[in-house]
PDB file of C-alpha atoms in Angstrom:
ATOM      1  CA  MET A 906      22.552  98.598 180.308  1.00  0.00           C
ATOM      2  CA  ILE A 907      22.296 102.415 180.138  1.00  0.00           C
ATOM      3  CA  ALA A 908      23.124 102.646 183.836  1.00  0.00           C
ATOM      4  CA  LEU A 909      26.144 100.375 183.350  1.00  0.00           C
ATOM      5  CA  ILE A 910      27.417 102.516 180.455  1.00  0.00           C
ATOM      6  CA  ALA A 911      26.950 105.661 182.534  1.00  0.00           C
ATOM      7  CA  LEU A 912      28.903 104.206 185.450  1.00  0.00           C
ATOM      8  CA  THR A 913      31.677 103.157 183.092  1.00  0.00           C
ATOM      9  CA  LEU A 914      31.886 106.671 181.609  1.00  0.00           C
ATOM     10  CA  VAL A 915      31.998 108.257 185.056  1.00  0.00           C
ATOM     11  CA  ALA A 916      34.765 105.899 186.128  1.00  0.00           C
ATOM     12  CA  SER A 917      36.766 106.602 182.995  1.00  0.00           C
ATOM     13  CA  LEU A 918      36.443 110.382 183.444  1.00  0.00           C
ATOM     14  CA  SER A 919      37.210 110.383 187.159  1.00  0.00           C
ATOM     15  CA  PRO A 920      40.777 111.280 188.173  1.00  0.00           C
ATOM     16  CA  PRO A 921      42.903 108.297 189.235  1.00  0.00           C
ATOM     17  CA  ALA A 922      42.991 107.567 192.953  1.00  0.00           C
ATOM     18  CA  ARG A 923      45.922 109.127 194.757  1.00  0.00           C
ATOM     19  CA  ALA A 924      48.733 106.634 195.230  1.00  0.00           C
ATOM     20  CA  ALA A 925      49.243 105.394 198.753  1.00  0.00           C
ATOM     21  CA  ASP A 926      52.730 106.866 198.869  1.00  0.00           C
ATOM     22  CA  ASP A 927      51.307 110.346 198.216  1.00  0.00           C
ATOM     23  CA  ASP A 928      48.704 109.913 200.947  1.00  0.00           C
ATOM     24  CA  ARG A 929      51.280 109.609 203.750  1.00  0.00           C
ATOM     25  CA  LEU A 930      52.749 113.058 203.197  1.00  0.00           C
ATOM     26  CA  ALA A 931      49.304 114.555 202.671  1.00  0.00           C
ATOM     27  CA  ARG A 932      47.985 112.997 205.882  1.00  0.00           C
ATOM     28  CA  ILE A 933      50.926 114.272 207.906  1.00  0.00           C
ATOM     29  CA  GLU A 934      50.469 117.746 206.469  1.00  0.00           C
ATOM     30  CA  ALA A 935      46.714 117.667 207.091  1.00  0.00           C
ATOM     31  CA  SER A 936      46.984 116.358 210.650  1.00  0.00           C
ATOM     32  CA  GLY A 937      50.080 118.349 211.520  1.00  0.00           C
ATOM     33  CA  THR A 938      51.429 115.257 213.307  1.00  0.00           C
ATOM     34  CA  LEU A 939      54.299 112.846 212.639  1.00  0.00           C
ATOM     35  CA  ARG A 940      53.767 109.493 214.374  1.00  0.00           C
ATOM     36  CA  VAL A 941      57.079 107.850 215.293  1.00  0.00           C
ATOM     37  CA  CYS A 942      57.382 104.352 216.734  1.00  0.00           C
ATOM     38  CA  ILE A 943      60.132 103.908 219.328  1.00  0.00           C
ATOM     39  CA  TRP A 944      61.366 101.212 221.704  1.00  0.00           C
ATOM     40  CA  PRO A 945      61.698 103.080 225.020  1.00  0.00           C
ATOM     41  CA  ASP A 946      64.232 100.631 226.523  1.00  0.00           C
ATOM     42  CA  TYR A 947      66.979 101.204 223.944  1.00  0.00           C
ATOM     43  CA  TYR A 948      69.846 103.012 225.677  1.00  0.00           C
ATOM     44  CA  PHE A 949      71.408 105.847 223.637  1.00  0.00           C
ATOM     45  CA  ILE A 950      68.768 105.249 220.923  1.00  0.00           C
ATOM     46  CA  THR A 951      65.242 105.752 222.304  1.00  0.00           C
ATOM     47  CA  PHE A 952      65.476 105.481 226.068  1.00  0.00           C
ATOM     48  CA  ARG A 953      62.874 106.586 228.603  1.00  0.00           C
ATOM     49  CA  ASN A 954      64.937 107.617 231.602  1.00  0.00           C
ATOM     50  CA  PRO A 955      63.396 105.844 234.608  1.00  0.00           C
ATOM     51  CA  ARG A 956      64.424 108.659 236.958  1.00  0.00           C
ATOM     52  CA  THR A 957      62.920 111.536 234.996  1.00  0.00           C
ATOM     53  CA  GLY A 958      60.497 109.910 232.552  1.00  0.00           C
ATOM     54  CA  ASP A 959      62.150 111.911 229.760  1.00  0.00           C
ATOM     55  CA  LEU A 960      62.997 110.362 226.401  1.00  0.00           C
ATOM     56  CA  GLU A 961      66.663 110.414 225.420  1.00  0.00           C
ATOM     57  CA  GLY A 962      68.873 109.136 222.634  1.00  0.00           C
ATOM     58  CA  ILE A 963      69.956 109.709 219.065  1.00  0.00           C
ATOM     59  CA  ASP A 964      66.617 108.756 217.518  1.00  0.00           C
ATOM     60  CA  ILE A 965      64.654 110.915 219.921  1.00  0.00           C
ATOM     61  CA  ASP A 966      66.774 113.855 218.742  1.00  0.00           C
ATOM     62  CA  MET A 967      66.367 112.810 215.107  1.00  0.00           C
ATOM     63  CA  ALA A 968      62.603 112.304 215.452  1.00  0.00           C
ATOM     64  CA  ARG A 969      62.231 115.831 216.815  1.00  0.00           C
ATOM     65  CA  ALA A 970      64.404 117.186 214.008  1.00  0.00           C
ATOM     66  CA  PHE A 971      62.403 115.332 211.362  1.00  0.00           C
ATOM     67  CA  ALA A 972      59.102 116.575 212.760  1.00  0.00           C
ATOM     68  CA  ASP A 973      60.489 120.127 212.675  1.00  0.00           C
ATOM     69  CA  ASP A 974      61.606 119.648 209.065  1.00  0.00           C
ATOM     70  CA  LEU A 975      58.079 118.547 208.179  1.00  0.00           C
ATOM     71  CA  GLY A 976      56.476 121.378 210.131  1.00  0.00           C
ATOM     72  CA  ALA A 977      54.636 118.808 212.240  1.00  0.00           C
ATOM     73  CA  ASP A 978      54.177 117.960 215.888  1.00  0.00           C
ATOM     74  CA  LEU A 979      55.874 114.787 217.100  1.00  0.00           C
ATOM     75  CA  GLU A 980      53.702 111.954 218.430  1.00  0.00           C
ATOM     76  CA  VAL A 981      55.756 109.173 220.006  1.00  0.00           C
ATOM     77  CA  VAL A 982      54.262 105.664 219.852  1.00  0.00           C
ATOM     78  CA  ASP A 983      55.760 103.067 222.196  1.00  0.00           C
ATOM     79  CA  SER A 984      56.595  99.909 220.283  1.00  0.00           C
ATOM     80  CA  SER A 985      59.301  97.229 220.241  1.00  0.00           C
ATOM     81  CA  PHE A 986      61.175  94.985 217.857  1.00  0.00           C
ATOM     82  CA  ALA A 987      58.640  92.240 218.527  1.00  0.00           C
ATOM     83  CA  GLU A 988      55.880  94.618 217.391  1.00  0.00           C
ATOM     84  CA  LEU A 989      57.832  96.165 214.509  1.00  0.00           C
ATOM     85  CA  VAL A 990      56.117  94.282 211.672  1.00  0.00           C
ATOM     86  CA  ALA A 991      52.668  94.987 213.116  1.00  0.00           C
ATOM     87  CA  SER A 992      53.545  98.651 213.576  1.00  0.00           C
ATOM     88  CA  MET A 993      54.494  98.928 209.909  1.00  0.00           C
ATOM     89  CA  THR A 994      51.671  96.857 208.438  1.00  0.00           C
ATOM     90  CA  GLU A 995      48.830  98.077 210.685  1.00  0.00           C
ATOM     91  CA  ASP A 996      49.536 101.809 210.278  1.00  0.00           C
ATOM     92  CA  ARG A 997      50.364 102.345 213.933  1.00  0.00           C
ATOM     93  CA  CYS A 998      52.970 104.957 213.002  1.00  0.00           C
ATOM     94  CA  ASP A 999      54.428 106.717 209.984  1.00  0.00           C
ATOM     95  CA  ILE A1000      58.006 105.684 210.675  1.00  0.00           C
ATOM     96  CA  ALA A1001      59.944 103.521 213.132  1.00  0.00           C
ATOM     97  CA  MET A1002      62.967 105.317 214.542  1.00  0.00           C
ATOM     98  CA  HIS A1003      64.617 103.053 217.109  1.00  0.00           C
ATOM     99  CA  GLY A1004      67.804 101.621 215.648  1.00  0.00           C
ATOM    100  CA  VAL A1005      66.140  99.118 213.317  1.00  0.00           C
ATOM    101  CA  GLY A1006      68.630  96.665 211.850  1.00  0.00           C
ATOM    102  CA  VAL A1007      68.261  96.127 208.110  1.00  0.00           C
ATOM    103  CA  ARG A1008      67.420  92.447 207.636  1.00  0.00           C
ATOM    104  CA  ALA A1009      66.004  90.457 204.747  1.00  0.00           C
ATOM    105  CA  ASP A1010      63.148  89.004 206.809  1.00  0.00           C
ATOM    106  CA  ARG A1011      62.075  92.501 207.867  1.00  0.00           C
ATOM    107  CA  ALA A1012      62.332  93.817 204.299  1.00  0.00           C
ATOM    108  CA  GLU A1013      59.401  91.587 203.367  1.00  0.00           C
ATOM    109  CA  HIS A1014      57.158  93.813 205.497  1.00  0.00           C
ATOM    110  CA  MET A1015      58.738  97.283 205.398  1.00  0.00           C
ATOM    111  CA  ASP A1016      61.142  99.521 203.513  1.00  0.00           C
ATOM    112  CA  PHE A1017      64.330 101.018 204.924  1.00  0.00           C
ATOM    113  CA  SER A1018      65.949 104.400 204.656  1.00  0.00           C
ATOM    114  CA  GLU A1019      69.617 104.882 203.951  1.00  0.00           C
ATOM    115  CA  PRO A1020      71.604 103.761 207.034  1.00  0.00           C
ATOM    116  CA  TYR A1021      72.743 106.135 209.755  1.00  0.00           C
ATOM    117  CA  LEU A1022      74.457 103.697 212.157  1.00  0.00           C
ATOM    118  CA  VAL A1023      76.327 100.422 211.657  1.00  0.00           C
ATOM    119  CA  SER A1024      76.845  98.089 214.608  1.00  0.00           C
ATOM    120  CA  GLY A1025      78.539  94.724 214.765  1.00  0.00           C
ATOM    121  CA  ILE A1026      78.273  92.160 217.559  1.00  0.00           C
ATOM    122  CA  TYR A1027      79.677  92.870 221.024  1.00  0.00           C
ATOM    123  CA  ALA A1028      79.876  90.744 224.143  1.00  0.00           C
ATOM    124  CA  VAL A1029      78.938  91.446 227.748  1.00  0.00           C
ATOM    125  CA  THR A1030      80.523  89.527 230.588  1.00  0.00           C
ATOM    126  CA  SER A1031      81.054  90.010 234.304  1.00  0.00           C
ATOM    127  CA  LEU A1032      83.745  92.355 235.578  1.00  0.00           C
ATOM    128  CA  GLU A1033      84.792  89.624 237.978  1.00  0.00           C
ATOM    129  CA  HIS A1034      84.847  86.776 235.466  1.00  0.00           C
ATOM    130  CA  PRO A1035      87.976  84.712 236.221  1.00  0.00           C
ATOM    131  CA  THR A1036      88.969  83.935 232.610  1.00  0.00           C
ATOM    132  CA  VAL A1037      86.999  86.054 230.122  1.00  0.00           C
ATOM    133  CA  LYS A1038      88.860  89.369 229.977  1.00  0.00           C
ATOM    134  CA  THR A1039      89.071  90.015 226.216  1.00  0.00           C
ATOM    135  CA  TRP A1040      87.193  88.954 223.084  1.00  0.00           C
ATOM    136  CA  ASP A1041      89.782  86.239 222.395  1.00  0.00           C
ATOM    137  CA  ASP A1042      88.838  84.536 225.666  1.00  0.00           C
ATOM    138  CA  ILE A1043      85.285  83.840 224.495  1.00  0.00           C
ATOM    139  CA  ASP A1044      85.569  81.025 221.952  1.00  0.00           C
ATOM    140  CA  GLN A1045      87.256  78.602 224.304  1.00  0.00           C
ATOM    141  CA  PRO A1046      86.283  75.140 225.633  1.00  0.00           C
ATOM    142  CA  GLY A1047      83.837  75.299 228.515  1.00  0.00           C
ATOM    143  CA  ILE A1048      82.689  78.871 227.829  1.00  0.00           C
ATOM    144  CA  ILE A1049      78.917  79.303 227.480  1.00  0.00           C
ATOM    145  CA  VAL A1050      77.683  82.082 225.180  1.00  0.00           C
ATOM    146  CA  VAL A1051      74.070  83.303 225.295  1.00  0.00           C
ATOM    147  CA  VAL A1052      72.075  84.850 222.456  1.00  0.00           C
ATOM    148  CA  GLN A1053      68.432  85.813 222.193  1.00  0.00           C
ATOM    149  CA  LYS A1054      66.308  83.758 219.821  1.00  0.00           C
ATOM    150  CA  GLY A1055      65.417  85.563 216.614  1.00  0.00           C
ATOM    151  CA  THR A1056      68.230  88.102 216.739  1.00  0.00           C
ATOM    152  CA  TYR A1057      70.855  88.218 214.011  1.00  0.00           C
ATOM    153  CA  MET A1058      73.408  87.245 216.665  1.00  0.00           C
ATOM    154  CA  GLU A1059      71.938  83.725 216.781  1.00  0.00           C
ATOM    155  CA  PRO A1060      72.875  82.499 213.266  1.00  0.00           C
ATOM    156  CA  VAL A1061      76.196  84.368 213.369  1.00  0.00           C
ATOM    157  CA  MET A1062      77.232  82.724 216.625  1.00  0.00           C
ATOM    158  CA  ARG A1063      76.193  79.271 215.411  1.00  0.00           C
ATOM    159  CA  THR A1064      78.763  79.648 212.657  1.00  0.00           C
ATOM    160  CA  TYR A1065      81.377  81.694 214.487  1.00  0.00           C
ATOM    161  CA  LEU A1066      81.825  79.646 217.649  1.00  0.00           C
ATOM    162  CA  LYS A1067      84.095  76.621 217.217  1.00  0.00           C
ATOM    163  CA  ARG A1068      84.956  75.660 220.811  1.00  0.00           C
ATOM    164  CA  ALA A1069      82.532  77.495 223.113  1.00  0.00           C
ATOM    165  CA  ASN A1070      78.965  76.321 223.742  1.00  0.00           C
ATOM    166  CA  LEU A1071      75.925  78.300 222.599  1.00  0.00           C
ATOM    167  CA  THR A1072      72.726  78.793 224.589  1.00  0.00           C
ATOM    168  CA  VAL A1073      69.634  80.372 223.018  1.00  0.00           C
ATOM    169  CA  VAL A1074      67.037  82.065 225.239  1.00  0.00           C
ATOM    170  CA  ASP A1075      63.590  83.400 224.382  1.00  0.00           C
ATOM    171  CA  ALA A1076      63.181  86.328 226.758  1.00  0.00           C
ATOM    172  CA  PHE A1077      65.043  89.594 226.214  1.00  0.00           C
ATOM    173  CA  LEU A1078      66.306  89.956 229.794  1.00  0.00           C
ATOM    174  CA  ALA A1079      67.170  86.261 230.038  1.00  0.00           C
ATOM    175  CA  ARG A1080      70.548  86.919 228.407  1.00  0.00           C
ATOM    176  CA  GLU A1081      71.877  89.035 231.233  1.00  0.00           C
ATOM    177  CA  GLN A1082      70.156  86.888 233.857  1.00  0.00           C
ATOM    178  CA  GLU A1083      72.067  83.874 232.572  1.00  0.00           C
ATOM    179  CA  VAL A1084      75.373  85.726 232.931  1.00  0.00           C
ATOM    180  CA  MET A1085      74.533  87.273 236.308  1.00  0.00           C
ATOM    181  CA  SER A1086      73.554  83.865 237.697  1.00  0.00           C
ATOM    182  CA  GLY A1087      76.749  82.240 236.457  1.00  0.00           C
ATOM    183  CA  ARG A1088      74.913  79.817 234.169  1.00  0.00           C
ATOM    184  CA  ALA A1089      76.616  81.509 231.207  1.00  0.00           C
ATOM    185  CA  ASP A1090      79.836  83.420 230.714  1.00  0.00           C
ATOM    186  CA  VAL A1091      78.901  86.075 228.137  1.00  0.00           C
ATOM    187  CA  PHE A1092      75.933  87.265 226.125  1.00  0.00           C
ATOM    188  CA  MET A1093      75.969  88.806 222.666  1.00  0.00           C
ATOM    189  CA  THR A1094      74.378  92.138 221.826  1.00  0.00           C
ATOM    190  CA  ASP A1095      74.977  95.307 219.808  1.00  0.00           C
ATOM    191  CA  TYR A1096      77.019  98.359 220.755  1.00  0.00           C
ATOM    192  CA  PRO A1097      74.247 100.589 222.224  1.00  0.00           C
ATOM    193  CA  TYR A1098      72.832  97.882 224.488  1.00  0.00           C
ATOM    194  CA  GLY A1099      76.314  96.752 225.478  1.00  0.00           C
ATOM    195  CA  ARG A1100      77.145 100.316 226.466  1.00  0.00           C
ATOM    196  CA  ARG A1101      73.961 100.432 228.511  1.00  0.00           C
ATOM    197  CA  MET A1102      75.041  97.382 230.480  1.00  0.00           C
ATOM    198  CA  ALA A1103      78.519  98.776 231.087  1.00  0.00           C
ATOM    199  CA  ASP A1104      77.246 102.228 232.043  1.00  0.00           C
ATOM    200  CA  LEU A1105      74.197 101.391 234.153  1.00  0.00           C
ATOM    201  CA  THR A1106      75.254  98.268 236.035  1.00  0.00           C
ATOM    202  CA  ASP A1107      78.040  97.639 238.511  1.00  0.00           C
ATOM    203  CA  TRP A1108      78.879  94.174 237.212  1.00  0.00           C
ATOM    204  CA  ALA A1109      79.095  94.245 233.398  1.00  0.00           C
ATOM    205  CA  ARG A1110      82.109  94.548 231.098  1.00  0.00           C
ATOM    206  CA  LEU A1111      81.756  95.298 227.359  1.00  0.00           C
ATOM    207  CA  LEU A1112      84.048  93.357 225.015  1.00  0.00           C
ATOM    208  CA  ALA A1113      84.672  94.176 221.360  1.00  0.00           C
ATOM    209  CA  PRO A1114      86.317  92.072 218.649  1.00  0.00           C
ATOM    210  CA  GLU A1115      89.423  93.455 216.971  1.00  0.00           C
ATOM    211  CA  GLU A1116      87.585  93.505 213.640  1.00  0.00           C
ATOM    212  CA  PRO A1117      83.836  94.246 213.353  1.00  0.00           C
ATOM    213  CA  LEU A1118      81.812  91.045 213.498  1.00  0.00           C
ATOM    214  CA  ALA A1119      78.678  90.880 211.311  1.00  0.00           C
ATOM    215  CA  PRO A1120      78.290  94.671 210.924  1.00  0.00           C
ATOM    216  CA  THR A1121      74.629  95.491 210.414  1.00  0.00           C
ATOM    217  CA  PRO A1122      73.304  98.823 209.103  1.00  0.00           C
ATOM    218  CA  TYR A1123      70.629 100.538 211.191  1.00  0.00           C
ATOM    219  CA  ALA A1124      68.016 102.565 209.349  1.00  0.00           C
ATOM    220  CA  TYR A1125      64.546 104.047 209.680  1.00  0.00           C
ATOM    221  CA  ALA A1126      61.672 101.756 208.719  1.00  0.00           C
ATOM    222  CA  VAL A1127      58.585 102.905 206.836  1.00  0.00           C
ATOM    223  CA  PRO A1128      55.487 101.100 205.546  1.00  0.00           C
ATOM    224  CA  LYS A1129      56.252  99.089 202.437  1.00  0.00           C
ATOM    225  CA  GLY A1130      55.409 100.361 198.958  1.00  0.00           C
ATOM    226  CA  GLU A1131      55.354 104.106 199.642  1.00  0.00           C
ATOM    227  CA  PRO A1132      58.259 105.431 197.514  1.00  0.00           C
ATOM    228  CA  ALA A1133      57.461 109.131 197.898  1.00  0.00           C
ATOM    229  CA  TRP A1134      57.427 108.840 201.681  1.00  0.00           C
ATOM    230  CA  LEU A1135      60.617 106.772 201.660  1.00  0.00           C
ATOM    231  CA  GLU A1136      62.345 109.381 199.505  1.00  0.00           C
ATOM    232  CA  ARG A1137      61.261 112.146 201.888  1.00  0.00           C
ATOM    233  CA  VAL A1138      62.781 110.186 204.771  1.00  0.00           C
ATOM    234  CA  ASN A1139      65.979 109.667 202.780  1.00  0.00           C
ATOM    235  CA  MET A1140      66.128 113.396 202.040  1.00  0.00           C
ATOM    236  CA  PHE A1141      66.126 113.988 205.781  1.00  0.00           C
ATOM    237  CA  VAL A1142      68.836 111.359 206.419  1.00  0.00           C
ATOM    238  CA  ARG A1143      71.073 112.865 203.727  1.00  0.00           C
ATOM    239  CA  ALA A1144      70.509 116.363 205.091  1.00  0.00           C
ATOM    240  CA  VAL A1145      71.413 115.535 208.704  1.00  0.00           C
ATOM    241  CA  LYS A1146      74.546 113.748 207.532  1.00  0.00           C
ATOM    242  CA  ALA A1147      75.585 116.676 205.348  1.00  0.00           C
ATOM    243  CA  ASP A1148      74.906 119.490 207.812  1.00  0.00           C
ATOM    244  CA  GLY A1149      76.435 117.780 210.846  1.00  0.00           C
ATOM    245  CA  ARG A1150      73.264 117.284 212.879  1.00  0.00           C
ATOM    246  CA  LEU A1151      73.604 113.499 212.863  1.00  0.00           C
ATOM    247  CA  ARG A1152      77.244 113.575 213.915  1.00  0.00           C
ATOM    248  CA  ALA A1153      76.465 116.027 216.712  1.00  0.00           C
ATOM    249  CA  VAL A1154      73.736 113.882 218.261  1.00  0.00           C
ATOM    250  CA  ALA A1155      75.799 110.714 217.746  1.00  0.00           C
ATOM    251  CA  GLU A1156      78.626 112.314 219.699  1.00  0.00           C
ATOM    252  CA  ARG A1157      76.254 113.542 222.415  1.00  0.00           C
ATOM    253  CA  ASN A1158      74.915 110.002 222.833  1.00  0.00           C
ATOM    254  CA  GLY A1159      78.256 108.213 222.718  1.00  0.00           C
ATOM    255  CA  LEU A1160      77.640 106.580 219.339  1.00  0.00           C
ATOM    256  CA  LEU A1161      80.427 107.999 217.182  1.00  0.00           C
ATOM    257  CA  PRO A1162      82.101 104.553 216.964  1.00  0.00           C
ATOM    258  CA  ILE A1163      79.126 103.215 214.976  1.00  0.00           C
ATOM    259  CA  LEU A1164      78.161 106.308 212.976  1.00  0.00           C
ATOM    260  CA  ALA A1165      77.475 105.585 209.297  1.00  0.00           C
ATOM    261  CA  THR A1166      79.346 108.178 207.283  1.00  0.00           C
ATOM    262  CA  GLU A1167      78.152 107.224 203.787  1.00  0.00           C
TER     263      GLU A1167
END
């Protein structure tokens, strides 16, 4: 009984444990390292150039700037959208900076910064396609549209398409393979990946709707329930918007058309 009372008194006199959200900043300061998850195949966002091995893109520039702001070294952690939830819940990195779309299903597992890009849905077709030349040519009888399973393009296209047929594929590269083989006419993607196809292939044409279709904000993702860390990230986002750094790197990477200005 005396031992139990003593333990109770010690517990009551001990300072409260540091909140998890305070630990993140303290750990970064103590280690001198900011761990940033990227997807190295995301053109203009976080792209590992196959010719040089160098990382390029808006979020590579922003990750370096954020590490500098924190007085930390940058540690890049290769990840992907398929591994995003695990990266956030298993403490693989402090922040994911690779054009993460803000979605309700993701918000169950992570928190999001204020947005810095906003991309709607774009289409990629063949330069030599006999009938699909503009966006208005897509939703027509006999046209086959491909989307990747699990992307936000899938539910949007199920509602949007009235005359064309929809095909859903599992593998990421299967979308373009379907179009290249002629089994499909177009595939749906976002602006950065669509630009990649148009810029780096000799067969792809990027098509845009007249009005943005299903615009989705892109933000930085952080582990859920760490408000102090989230606010520090938001401070950085506000600062790079205000001082022009974000606009400068968006322009350098060809992303001014989807820059979030608010």
